[in-house]
Structure formats: structure tokens, C-alpha cells
Amino acid sequence: MKTIPIWQDIKLKDYPSLDKDIETDILIIGGGITGINLLYALKDDKRKITLVERNKIGMGVTSRSTAKITFLQQNIYSKLKKNFNYDTAFKYYKATKEAINKMVHVINEEKIACDLQKVDSYYYALSKTNVNKVNEEQNILKDFGEKVYEITELPNKIKVEKGIYVKDTYVFHPLKYVDALAKISITNNHRIYENTNIYSIEAYDDYFIAYFDDHKIKCQQIVLACHYPYFLFPYVFPLKGYIEKSYVIAQKSKNLPFSAINVKNPIYSYRFYKDYGLTLSSSHNGSFKNNHEDNFAKLFNVSKDKIAYAWSNNDIMTLDNLPYIGPIMDNIYIATGYNTWGMTSSFIASLALRDILQNKTNKYAEIFAPKRGLTKDKILNLGISIASSGYSFIDSKVNLNKSYYNNNPYFIKKDNVTLGIYVDSDNKKHIVKIKCPHLGCNLLFNKVEKTWECPCHGSVFNVDGKCILGPSNYDISINGD
Ligand SMILES: Cc1cc2nc3c(=O)[nH]c(=O)nc-3n(C[C@H](O)[C@H](O)[C@H](O)COP(=O)(O)OP(=O)(O)OC[C@H]3O[C@@H](n4cnc5c(N)ncnc54)[C@H](O)[C@@H]3O)c2cc1C
């Protein structure tokens, strides 16, 4: 079994790293599906546009997704109707449907070989108590004019209390998509640089300076497409959302043309890729239930011998279930908080930000504005978000979760710094600092994927301390033997 996402098992095009000061009109920070969709959307923009990625294009959260392209997103429309109103729910539905149509159009027009497959999307309840959630979503979709079908058994023969499905949705290979789209987005004026980590931004009267290594980029506008913004001010992102962590396996299976997700809890989500079936489960608020072995074990029980890939992933959940897309201050824009539906929402973001950057009107921009007002869900979830981050911070300090570790890794103190030491199967020691450089939480070790993970805001580091996910701007490596 490989403990990497199935999508990462391909070779992607390499881009140069930036090694000098430059000037650009628009700087896009982050080369996940958000950044690359935006670079493509701005393809005909004559201004100088530079996209910088701290690691490799696509290898962040995008490469760990289940990559369903669907507008049936559990009970999102009922939630938006209750928290906002019918009109907001309808606009999110329309924006998502349009994004799917345009994305498929781009894939076809540009002949992007990303294994796009048209499938039906299912939403289902396993117990009687959850049937009302499915019914509510069915009703609102019908009010929108959508054709919805009912079932009591999924195509993989799993019996359900009640399910619905819709047509004209898709699944694809997210890295093949990002890789191909990146290649065709580069023009004389538009550039991509990898291994270029922006660690701070300074604002001047009519320009910004973004810093990386010993160099800087001068620019007029900045788009933060970096999933979790790494700075605290001005937007104080840790108060605007929380991390949801989920676990995925891919096992050999007949390909069935459907994708499905149920009402929580526990969550079960399915899709197929070639001769593999992907199952997602054990989702939890990233601040709690962080015994990764236990969480994976629930999936490994399915049929361990056939599992080819296993991995986990984090996404940002917003407090009111709508993504944050738009300006957070003059000439700085954000696109994040996709509530685990970023394949479509990143496309919505690319169209909205393209229009905003080109001073055009976008009919959906208003509902996604990051500075939108409070709603009752937002107030309730703000409390939950503050309490869960506070809990995980304190818990990480008082309890190093030693019960998860079984002596590997072990810890030592050197010059008042706690170091975590993982010894691999070749007896090689991998030594890291176990304090997250973002806001100082102590890290947990994920024994299955061999990563150090922050329970507060989701930063993930490999055994040698390189940051591979999350807001941390710095690695935690030290020289070990
Ligand atoms: C388990 C799971 C399953 C999911 N399944 C689905 C699904 O089926 N369908 C769906 O629609 N969505 C799904 N999602 C959600 C979706 O995968 C994400 O919302 C989406 O991939 C986020 O893309 P992104 O470009 O914003 O982030 P990323 O892909 O993480 O891209 C951000 C990039 O910014 C870079 N970066 C960060 N900081 C810096 C810096 N300082 N300087 C330079 N670069 C930087 C990172 O290295 C990274 O490459 C799922 C999420 C999870 C957790």
C-alpha cells in the first residue's frame, strides 16, 4: 500500500524557481487548482502576471482531493436557504452549475486529457433520522427546476434508507487537469515559478512587496490562492474558518459510473477512477480525534489486502458554508474556504476574480465577498471555531499525545527546544522541531503517512520537516543524522 494520493503517482511538468528580484502587475500566490484556474481565466489579459508556488504545482490540497465535479454537495442548498435565504442558495447553485459547464467546455476545447468521466451524483441517508436532510435537499433542488431521482440502493449495491441522484456531473484526475491547464496558461507575459515561498508581504501607497528567500517581487495586485493564508493580519483567517480532515483509500474495483456522499455521521463518500474505487470516511474537525491510525483503521477494515493507496487531506470549512472569494483589502484578493467542494468553487473563484481584476461586474461576486456580514450560523460557528482552536492549542501543550506514538517517534529537549525523532525502517533518524511555525501549536505525528501535523490550523510537514500543506511558512527541519 502506498501512503500517497493516487493522483500523485504521475510525473508533472517542472517549472523554474525564481532567483532574482522581479516586478509584475498581478502576483498569484499558490499553484493549486485555484491559482491555475485563475491564471488560465486571465490568459488574454495583457498585464504581466506571475504565479508563484512554494512546492510543486498542484501538489497541495488539490492533489489529495477525491475530485468530484458536482453540484450535489450534501445539503448545501438547504443550509444556505436557512442561514441566508432562498436567493443566496439559488445563486450558489447557478454559479456552481455554470462553473461545471464552463469547466467541461474548457477541458473539451483545450483537449485536456484529465480522464473526465460523466457520472451521476448521489446523496443519501443510511438511517431514518437523516432522511429529512435528503428530503429537504430534494425539495429545494426541485424548486430550482432540477430533475432529481430517488433510490433506496446505490449502484454498488449498498442499501440506503433514502437517496437522491442528479445527472450531468463528473469526476476527473485533478493533477492531470492542473498540469495541462498550467502549460497552456503560460504566455510571454504570464509566468509560473515553483519552489518559491512567499513569506511576507509589505503594503506601500500604490504597490506591494512580496518577499521570498533573499529576493522580492514588486506588484500592484495580489491574489492569495494559497489555500490557508499564512499571515495573521489584516484578515485574521484563523477566526474565519476551521479545518476538516478526511481519510481516503483507493482499492481495486470495477468502475461504476457514479459518485456518492451521505449525510454525516460517519461520512462515506465514493467515486471510481479507472479500475480503482475511492472511499472517503472518518471526517472530523482537525482540532479533535487526531489519532490517525484509528481514523485510517476504520477504512482499512473495509478490505485491507486490496488497498493500493491511502492518504488524508484537509480543507477549510467556512463559518456560513459559503467560500471566501474577493478583496480583503485594497488590491489584495483571496479565494479559499471551499467547504470540501473546491473543484467547482475554485472555478467560480477564477471567473469572479478575473472580472474583479478587470473591473467588470460579476453577478455572483457579492454572495462570496469575504467581508460579508454576520449570520446566525456564522456567530454559532465562530464560537465553535475559537473553542476548537483553543482546545487543540492547549491540548497540544499539556498532552504530547504520547499514547499515539508507542516510542516511535520519541522526543528530546535541546537548548530548550523540543525535538521529535522518527526512526525509519533503515534505522535513519529524522529530527524536527515539533512546534508549528505558524502559531506555535505542538505537532502530532501521523504514523500512517509519516507526517507531522498541526491540530490547530492543519499545517503538515514530512519527516524531514518540509512543509507540504497548510499555513506554516517555514519548515521545521534541523540537521540530523
Ligand atoms: C478529503 C477531501 C476530499 C475532497 N474532495 C473533493 C471533491 O470530491 N470535489 C471537490 O470539489 N472538492 C473536494 N475537496 C476540496 C478541494 O480538494 C479543495 O477545496 C481544493 O483542492 C483547494 O484548492 P486550492 O488551490 O485552494 O488549494 P491547494 O491545492 O492547497 O493550493 C494552494 C497552493 O498554494 C501553495 N502555497 C501555500 N502557501 C504558499 C506561499 N507562502 N508561497 C507560495 N505558495 C504557497 C501551496 O503549496 C499549494 O500548492 C476535497 C477536500 C478534501 C479534504
Coordinates of C-alpha atoms and ligand atoms in Angstrom, one line a residue:
M1 CA 0.0 0.0 0.0
K2 CA 1.3 3.5 -0.9
T3 CA 0.6 6.2 1.5
I4 CA 0.3 8.9 -1.2
P5 CA -2.8 10.1 -3.0
I6 CA -3.5 8.1 -6.2
W7 CA -3.2 11.3 -8.2
Q8 CA 0.4 12.0 -7.2
D9 CA 1.5 8.8 -8.9
I10 CA 2.3 10.7 -12.2
K11 CA 5.1 12.9 -13.5
L12 CA 4.3 16.6 -13.8
K13 CA 6.0 19.4 -15.7
D14 CA 8.7 21.2 -13.7
Y15 CA 8.8 25.0 -13.6
P16 CA 11.9 27.1 -12.7
S17 CA 12.3 28.6 -9.3
L18 CA 12.6 32.4 -9.1
D19 CA 16.1 33.5 -8.1
K20 CA 16.1 37.3 -8.6
D21 CA 14.0 40.4 -7.8
I22 CA 11.2 41.0 -10.3
E23 CA 8.3 43.4 -11.0
T24 CA 4.9 42.2 -12.1
D25 CA 1.4 43.6 -12.3
I26 CA -0.5 40.8 -10.7
L27 CA 1.0 38.2 -8.3
I28 CA -0.9 35.0 -7.7
I29 CA 0.4 33.1 -4.7
G30 CA -0.3 29.4 -4.8
G31 CA -0.4 26.9 -7.7
G32 CA -3.2 24.7 -6.7
I33 CA -6.4 24.4 -8.7
T34 CA -7.4 27.9 -7.6
G35 CA -4.3 29.6 -8.8
I36 CA -4.0 27.7 -12.1
N37 CA -7.7 28.2 -12.9
L38 CA -7.2 31.9 -12.3
L39 CA -4.1 32.1 -14.4
Y40 CA -6.0 30.4 -17.2
A41 CA -9.0 32.7 -16.8
L42 CA -6.6 35.7 -17.2
K43 CA -5.0 34.1 -20.3
D44 CA -5.9 37.1 -22.6
D45 CA -5.1 39.8 -20.0
K46 CA -2.2 41.8 -21.4
R47 CA -0.7 42.7 -18.0
K48 CA 2.3 40.9 -16.5
I49 CA 1.0 38.1 -14.3
T50 CA 3.3 35.9 -12.1
L51 CA 2.2 32.8 -10.3
V52 CA 4.5 31.5 -7.5
E53 CA 4.2 28.1 -5.8
R54 CA 6.2 27.2 -2.8
N55 CA 6.5 23.5 -3.7
K56 CA 5.2 22.0 -6.9
I57 CA 2.1 22.9 -8.9
G58 CA -1.0 21.0 -7.8
M59 CA 0.7 19.1 -5.0
G60 CA -1.2 20.8 -2.2
V61 CA -4.7 20.0 -1.1
T62 CA -5.7 19.7 -4.8
S63 CA -3.6 16.5 -5.2
R64 CA -5.3 14.9 -2.2
S65 CA -8.9 15.5 -3.2
T66 CA -11.5 12.9 -4.4
A67 CA -12.1 15.3 -7.3
K68 CA -15.8 15.1 -7.9
I69 CA -17.2 17.9 -10.1
T70 CA -20.7 18.1 -8.8
F71 CA -23.4 20.5 -7.8
L72 CA -25.0 17.9 -5.4
Q73 CA -22.9 18.9 -2.4
Q74 CA -24.7 17.2 0.5
N75 CA -27.4 19.5 1.9
I76 CA -25.6 22.8 1.0
Y77 CA -28.7 24.5 -0.6
S78 CA -31.0 23.8 2.4
K79 CA -28.2 25.1 4.7
L80 CA -27.8 28.3 2.7
K81 CA -31.5 28.8 2.5
K82 CA -31.9 28.6 6.3
N83 CA -28.8 30.7 7.1
F84 CA -29.2 33.3 4.3
N85 CA -32.3 33.0 2.1
Y86 CA -33.6 31.2 -1.0
D87 CA -32.0 33.7 -3.3
T88 CA -28.4 33.1 -2.0
A89 CA -28.9 29.3 -2.2
F90 CA -30.1 29.7 -5.8
K91 CA -27.2 31.9 -6.7
Y92 CA -24.7 29.3 -5.3
Y93 CA -26.5 26.6 -7.3
K94 CA -26.4 28.7 -10.5
A95 CA -22.8 29.7 -10.0
T96 CA -21.8 26.0 -9.4
K97 CA -23.8 24.7 -12.4
E98 CA -22.3 27.4 -14.7
A99 CA -18.8 26.6 -13.4
I100 CA -19.3 22.9 -14.2
N101 CA -20.5 23.7 -17.7
K102 CA -17.6 26.1 -18.4
M103 CA -15.0 23.8 -16.9
V104 CA -16.2 20.9 -19.1
H105 CA -16.2 23.3 -22.1
V106 CA -12.5 24.3 -21.3
I107 CA -11.5 20.6 -20.9
N108 CA -13.1 19.8 -24.3
E109 CA -11.9 22.9 -26.2
E110 CA -8.4 22.7 -24.9
K111 CA -8.3 18.9 -25.3
I112 CA -7.2 18.4 -21.7
A113 CA -6.6 14.7 -21.1
C114 CA -7.7 14.5 -17.5
D115 CA -9.8 11.4 -17.5
L116 CA -13.0 13.3 -17.3
Q117 CA -15.9 11.0 -16.8
K118 CA -19.6 11.9 -16.7
V119 CA -21.3 10.2 -13.8
D120 CA -24.5 10.5 -11.7
S121 CA -24.1 12.1 -8.2
Y122 CA -25.8 10.6 -5.2
Y123 CA -26.7 12.0 -1.8
Y124 CA -28.1 9.5 0.7
A125 CA -29.1 8.8 4.3
L126 CA -28.2 5.5 5.9
S127 CA -30.6 6.0 8.9
K128 CA -34.2 7.1 9.2
T129 CA -33.2 10.1 11.3
N130 CA -31.2 11.6 8.4
V131 CA -33.9 11.1 5.8
N132 CA -35.3 14.6 6.4
K133 CA -31.9 16.2 5.3
V134 CA -32.1 14.3 2.0
N135 CA -35.8 15.3 1.6
E136 CA -35.1 19.0 2.2
E137 CA -32.3 19.0 -0.4
Q138 CA -34.6 17.2 -2.9
N139 CA -37.3 19.8 -2.4
I140 CA -35.1 22.8 -2.8
L141 CA -33.4 21.2 -5.9
K142 CA -36.9 20.7 -7.4
D143 CA -37.8 24.3 -6.6
F144 CA -34.6 25.3 -8.6
G145 CA -36.0 23.3 -11.5
E146 CA -33.5 20.5 -11.2
K147 CA -34.5 16.9 -12.1
V148 CA -34.0 14.7 -9.1
Y149 CA -34.3 10.9 -9.0
E150 CA -35.0 8.7 -5.8
I151 CA -33.3 5.5 -4.9
T152 CA -33.0 3.0 -1.9
E153 CA -29.9 1.3 -3.2
L154 CA -26.6 2.7 -4.5
P155 CA -25.1 1.3 -7.8
N156 CA -22.5 -0.5 -5.6
K157 CA -25.4 -2.4 -4.0
I158 CA -25.3 -0.6 -0.7
K159 CA -28.8 -0.4 0.7
V160 CA -29.8 3.1 1.9
E161 CA -32.8 4.5 3.8
K162 CA -33.3 7.1 1.1
G163 CA -31.1 8.6 -1.6
I164 CA -31.4 11.0 -4.4
Y165 CA -29.3 11.5 -7.5
V166 CA -28.8 14.1 -10.3
K167 CA -27.3 13.9 -13.7
D168 CA -24.7 15.9 -15.6
T169 CA -21.9 15.8 -13.0
Y170 CA -18.4 14.5 -13.4
V171 CA -15.2 13.0 -11.9
F172 CA -11.7 13.6 -13.2
H173 CA -7.9 13.4 -12.4
P174 CA -7.2 16.7 -10.7
L175 CA -3.4 16.7 -11.2
K176 CA -3.7 15.9 -14.9
Y177 CA -6.1 18.8 -15.2
V178 CA -3.9 21.3 -13.3
D179 CA -0.8 20.2 -15.1
A180 CA -2.3 20.6 -18.6
L181 CA -4.1 23.9 -17.7
A182 CA -0.8 25.3 -16.3
K183 CA 1.0 24.5 -19.6
I184 CA -1.5 26.4 -21.7
S185 CA -1.8 29.3 -19.4
I186 CA 1.8 30.5 -19.9
T187 CA 2.3 33.3 -22.3
N188 CA 5.0 35.9 -22.9
N189 CA 3.5 37.9 -20.0
H190 CA 2.4 35.1 -17.8
R191 CA 4.9 33.0 -15.8
I192 CA 4.9 30.2 -13.3
Y193 CA 7.7 29.7 -10.7
E194 CA 7.9 26.7 -8.4
N195 CA 9.9 26.3 -5.1
T196 CA 9.2 30.0 -4.5
N197 CA 7.8 30.6 -1.0
I198 CA 6.4 34.0 -0.2
Y199 CA 6.9 34.5 3.5
S200 CA 5.8 38.1 3.9
I201 CA 4.1 41.0 2.1
E202 CA 4.5 44.7 2.8
A203 CA 2.0 47.3 1.6
Y204 CA 3.1 50.7 0.3
D205 CA 1.0 53.5 -1.1
D206 CA 0.4 52.1 -4.5
Y207 CA 2.3 48.8 -4.7
F208 CA 3.2 45.7 -2.6
I209 CA 6.5 44.0 -2.0
A210 CA 6.3 40.2 -1.5
Y211 CA 9.4 38.5 -0.1
F212 CA 10.9 35.1 -0.9
D213 CA 14.3 33.7 0.0
D214 CA 16.6 36.8 -0.2
H215 CA 14.6 38.4 -3.0
K216 CA 11.4 40.3 -3.6
I217 CA 8.6 40.8 -6.0
K218 CA 7.1 44.3 -6.6
C219 CA 3.5 44.2 -7.7
Q220 CA 0.2 46.2 -8.0
Q221 CA -2.2 43.4 -7.0
I222 CA -2.0 40.2 -5.1
V223 CA -4.3 37.1 -5.2
L224 CA -3.9 34.7 -2.3
A225 CA -4.6 31.3 -3.8
C226 CA -2.5 29.6 -1.1
H227 CA -5.5 27.7 0.5
Y228 CA -4.8 28.9 4.1
P229 CA -3.4 32.4 4.2
Y230 CA -0.1 32.3 6.2
F231 CA -0.3 35.8 7.7
L232 CA -2.5 36.8 10.6
F233 CA -3.4 40.4 9.7
P234 CA -5.3 42.1 8.2
Y235 CA -7.8 39.3 7.8
V236 CA -7.3 37.1 10.9
F237 CA -8.1 34.0 9.0
P238 CA -8.0 31.6 11.9
L239 CA -11.2 33.2 13.1
K240 CA -12.9 32.8 9.7
G241 CA -12.9 29.0 9.4
Y242 CA -11.7 25.7 10.7
I243 CA -10.1 22.6 9.3
E244 CA -11.9 19.5 8.4
K245 CA -9.7 16.4 8.0
S246 CA -10.7 13.3 6.0
Y247 CA -9.2 9.9 5.1
V248 CA -9.3 8.3 1.7
I249 CA -8.4 4.8 0.3
A250 CA -8.2 3.6 -3.3
Q251 CA -8.7 -0.1 -3.8
K252 CA -9.0 -2.3 -6.9
S253 CA -12.7 -2.3 -8.1
K254 CA -14.9 -2.4 -11.1
N255 CA -15.5 1.2 -12.4
L256 CA -19.1 2.2 -11.7
P257 CA -20.3 5.5 -13.3
F258 CA -21.4 7.2 -10.1
S259 CA -20.2 9.3 -7.2
A260 CA -21.9 9.5 -3.8
I261 CA -21.8 11.1 -0.4
N262 CA -24.1 10.6 2.6
V263 CA -25.4 12.7 5.4
K264 CA -22.9 12.7 8.2
N265 CA -22.0 10.8 10.7
P266 CA -20.0 8.8 9.9
I267 CA -19.4 10.1 6.5
Y268 CA -19.0 7.8 3.5
S269 CA -18.1 9.2 0.1
Y270 CA -17.4 7.1 -3.1
R271 CA -16.1 7.6 -6.6
F272 CA -14.2 5.5 -9.1
Y273 CA -11.1 6.1 -11.2
K274 CA -10.2 3.6 -13.9
D275 CA -10.0 0.2 -12.0
Y276 CA -10.0 1.7 -8.5
G277 CA -12.8 2.6 -6.2
L278 CA -12.1 5.5 -3.8
T279 CA -13.7 5.6 -0.4
L280 CA -13.6 8.6 1.9
S281 CA -14.5 8.4 5.6
S282 CA -13.7 9.4 9.2
S283 CA -14.0 13.1 8.6
H284 CA -13.5 15.2 11.7
N285 CA -12.8 18.7 12.9
G286 CA -9.0 18.9 12.6
S287 CA -8.7 20.0 16.3
F288 CA -10.1 16.8 17.6
K289 CA -10.0 13.0 17.1
N290 CA -6.4 13.1 15.7
N291 CA -5.4 9.5 16.3
H292 CA -4.7 9.0 12.6
E293 CA -4.1 5.2 13.0
D294 CA -7.6 4.9 14.4
N295 CA -9.1 7.0 11.7
F296 CA -7.4 5.1 8.9
A297 CA -8.3 1.8 10.7
K298 CA -12.0 2.4 10.0
L299 CA -11.2 2.4 6.3
F300 CA -8.7 -0.4 6.4
N301 CA -11.4 -2.6 7.9
V302 CA -13.2 -2.4 4.5
S303 CA -10.7 -4.8 2.9
K304 CA -7.1 -4.2 3.8
D305 CA -5.4 -6.6 1.3
K306 CA -6.8 -4.8 -1.7
I307 CA -5.9 -1.2 -0.7
A308 CA -3.5 0.4 -3.1
Y309 CA -3.3 3.9 -1.8
A310 CA -4.2 5.6 1.5
W311 CA -4.0 9.3 2.3
S312 CA -5.6 12.1 4.3
N313 CA -6.4 15.7 3.4
N314 CA -7.5 19.0 5.0
D315 CA -9.9 21.5 3.7
I316 CA -11.1 24.8 5.1
M317 CA -14.7 25.0 6.3
T318 CA -16.2 28.5 6.5
L319 CA -18.5 29.6 9.3
D320 CA -21.5 30.2 7.0
N321 CA -20.9 27.5 4.3
L322 CA -20.0 29.9 1.5
P323 CA -16.5 30.3 0.1
Y324 CA -14.5 33.5 0.6
I325 CA -13.8 35.0 -2.8
G326 CA -12.9 38.7 -3.4
P327 CA -11.0 41.6 -1.8
I328 CA -9.8 41.6 1.8
M329 CA -8.2 45.0 1.4
D330 CA -7.4 47.3 -1.5
N331 CA -5.8 45.2 -4.2
I332 CA -5.4 42.1 -2.2
Y333 CA -7.8 39.3 -3.0
I334 CA -8.5 35.9 -1.5
A335 CA -10.1 32.6 -2.8
T336 CA -10.5 29.9 -0.3
G337 CA -12.9 28.2 2.2
Y338 CA -14.5 25.8 -0.3
N339 CA -16.0 23.5 2.4
T340 CA -14.6 20.4 0.6
W341 CA -16.1 21.4 -2.8
G342 CA -13.1 23.2 -4.3
M343 CA -13.1 21.6 -7.8
T344 CA -16.1 23.7 -8.7
S345 CA -15.7 26.6 -6.3
S346 CA -12.1 27.3 -7.5
F347 CA -13.6 27.6 -11.0
I348 CA -16.3 30.0 -9.7
A349 CA -13.4 31.9 -8.0
S350 CA -11.4 32.2 -11.2
L351 CA -14.3 33.7 -13.1
A352 CA -15.2 36.1 -10.2
L353 CA -11.6 37.2 -9.6
R354 CA -11.0 37.6 -13.3
D355 CA -13.9 40.0 -13.5
I356 CA -12.9 41.9 -10.3
L357 CA -9.3 42.3 -11.5
Q358 CA -10.6 43.5 -14.9
N359 CA -13.1 46.0 -13.3
K360 CA -16.1 44.1 -14.7
T361 CA -19.3 43.2 -12.9
N362 CA -19.7 39.6 -11.8
K363 CA -23.2 38.5 -10.9
Y364 CA -22.1 36.1 -8.1
A365 CA -19.2 38.1 -6.5
E366 CA -21.5 39.7 -3.9
I367 CA -22.5 36.4 -2.2
F368 CA -18.9 35.3 -1.9
A369 CA -17.4 38.6 -0.6
P370 CA -15.0 37.8 2.2
K371 CA -16.2 40.8 4.2
R372 CA -19.9 39.8 4.1
G373 CA -21.9 40.3 7.3
L374 CA -22.7 38.1 10.2
T375 CA -25.5 35.4 10.1
K376 CA -26.6 33.2 12.9
D377 CA -24.6 30.2 11.6
K378 CA -21.5 32.4 11.4
I379 CA -21.9 33.6 15.0
L380 CA -22.5 30.0 16.3
N381 CA -19.6 28.5 14.3
L382 CA -17.3 31.3 15.3
G383 CA -17.7 30.2 18.9
I384 CA -17.1 26.6 17.8
S385 CA -14.0 27.6 15.8
I386 CA -12.4 29.7 18.6
A387 CA -13.2 26.9 21.2
S388 CA -11.8 24.1 19.0
S389 CA -8.5 26.0 18.1
G390 CA -8.1 27.0 21.7
Y391 CA -8.7 23.4 22.8
S392 CA -6.2 21.9 20.3
F393 CA -3.6 24.5 21.3
I394 CA -3.8 23.8 25.0
D395 CA -4.2 20.0 24.4
S396 CA -1.1 20.0 22.2
K397 CA 0.9 21.7 25.0
V398 CA -0.2 19.7 28.0
N399 CA -0.5 16.3 26.4
L400 CA 2.0 15.5 23.7
N401 CA -0.4 12.7 22.7
K402 CA 2.2 10.2 23.7
S403 CA -0.4 7.4 23.6
Y404 CA -0.4 7.6 19.8
Y405 CA 3.3 7.2 19.5
N406 CA 4.4 3.9 21.1
N407 CA 8.0 5.2 21.4
N408 CA 8.4 6.0 17.7
P409 CA 8.8 8.9 17.3
Y410 CA 10.4 9.9 20.6
F411 CA 11.2 13.3 22.0
I412 CA 14.3 15.1 23.4
K413 CA 14.9 18.6 24.6
K414 CA 17.9 20.5 23.2
D415 CA 18.6 24.2 24.1
N416 CA 15.1 24.4 25.4
V417 CA 13.5 23.3 22.1
T418 CA 11.6 20.0 21.9
L419 CA 12.7 17.8 19.1
G420 CA 10.8 14.9 17.6
I421 CA 12.8 12.0 16.3
Y422 CA 11.4 9.4 14.0
V423 CA 13.5 6.4 13.2
D424 CA 12.6 4.8 9.8
S425 CA 12.9 1.2 8.8
D426 CA 16.5 1.7 7.6
N427 CA 17.3 3.0 11.1
K428 CA 17.8 6.5 9.8
K429 CA 16.8 9.2 12.3
H430 CA 14.7 12.1 11.1
I431 CA 14.8 15.0 13.5
V432 CA 12.5 18.0 13.5
K433 CA 11.3 20.8 15.8
I434 CA 7.8 19.9 16.9
K435 CA 6.4 23.4 17.3
C436 CA 4.3 24.7 14.3
P437 CA 6.0 27.9 13.0
H438 CA 2.5 29.3 12.2
L439 CA 1.1 30.0 15.7
G440 CA 3.1 27.7 17.9
C441 CA 0.9 24.6 18.4
N442 CA 2.7 21.4 19.2
L443 CA 2.6 19.0 16.3
L444 CA 1.2 15.4 16.2
F445 CA 2.8 12.5 14.4
N446 CA 0.7 10.7 11.8
K447 CA 2.1 7.2 11.9
V448 CA 0.4 6.0 8.8
E449 CA 1.6 8.8 6.4
K450 CA 4.7 9.6 8.4
T451 CA 4.0 13.3 8.7
W452 CA 4.0 15.8 11.5
E453 CA 0.6 17.6 11.7
C454 CA -0.7 20.7 13.4
P455 CA -4.0 20.1 15.2
C456 CA -4.8 23.9 15.3
H457 CA -4.7 25.1 11.6
G458 CA -3.7 22.0 9.6
S459 CA -0.1 22.6 8.6
V460 CA 1.6 19.2 7.6
F461 CA 5.3 18.5 7.4
N462 CA 7.1 15.5 6.1
V463 CA 9.5 13.5 8.3
D464 CA 12.4 15.7 7.3
G465 CA 10.4 18.8 8.3
K466 CA 9.4 20.2 4.9
C467 CA 6.0 22.0 5.0
I468 CA 3.7 20.2 2.5
L469 CA 0.3 21.6 3.5
G470 CA -1.2 24.4 5.5
P471 CA -0.5 27.9 6.6
S472 CA 3.0 27.5 8.0
N473 CA 5.5 29.5 6.0
Y474 CA 8.6 27.8 7.4
D475 CA 9.9 24.2 7.6
I476 CA 10.6 22.5 10.9
S477 CA 13.8 20.8 9.8
I478 CA 17.1 20.7 11.7
N479 CA 20.2 18.9 10.6
G480 CA 20.0 15.4 11.8
D481 CA 22.0 12.2 11.1
Ligands
LIG1 C1 -10.6 14.6 1.6 C2 -11.0 15.7 0.7 C3 -11.7 15.4 -0.4 C4 -12.2 16.4 -1.3 N1 -12.9 16.0 -2.4 C5 -13.4 17.0 -3.2 C6 -14.3 16.6 -4.3 O1 -14.6 15.5 -4.5 N2 -14.8 17.6 -5.0 C7 -14.5 18.9 -4.8 O2 -15.0 19.8 -5.5 N3 -13.6 19.3 -3.8 C8 -13.1 18.4 -3.0 N4 -12.3 18.7 -2.0 C9 -11.8 20.1 -1.8 C10 -10.7 20.5 -2.8 O3 -9.8 19.5 -2.9 C11 -10.0 21.8 -2.3 O4 -11.0 22.7 -1.9 C12 -9.2 22.4 -3.4 O5 -8.3 21.4 -3.9 C13 -8.4 23.6 -2.8 O6 -7.6 24.0 -3.8 P1 -6.6 25.3 -3.6 O7 -5.9 25.6 -4.9 O8 -7.3 26.4 -3.0 O9 -5.5 24.7 -2.5 P2 -4.2 23.9 -2.8 O10 -4.3 22.9 -3.8 O11 -3.6 23.6 -1.5 O12 -3.2 25.0 -3.5 C14 -2.6 26.1 -2.7 C15 -1.2 26.1 -3.1 O13 -0.6 27.3 -2.5 C16 0.8 26.9 -2.2 N5 1.2 27.9 -1.2 C17 0.8 28.0 0.1 N6 1.5 28.9 0.7 C18 2.3 29.5 -0.2 C19 3.3 30.5 -0.1 N7 3.5 31.2 1.1 N8 4.0 30.9 -1.2 C20 3.8 30.2 -2.4 N9 2.9 29.2 -2.5 C21 2.2 28.8 -1.4 C22 0.7 25.5 -1.7 O14 1.9 24.8 -1.8 C23 -0.4 24.9 -2.6 O15 0.2 24.2 -3.7 C24 -11.8 17.7 -1.1 C25 -11.1 18.1 0.1 C26 -10.8 17.1 1.0 C27 -10.1 17.5 2.2

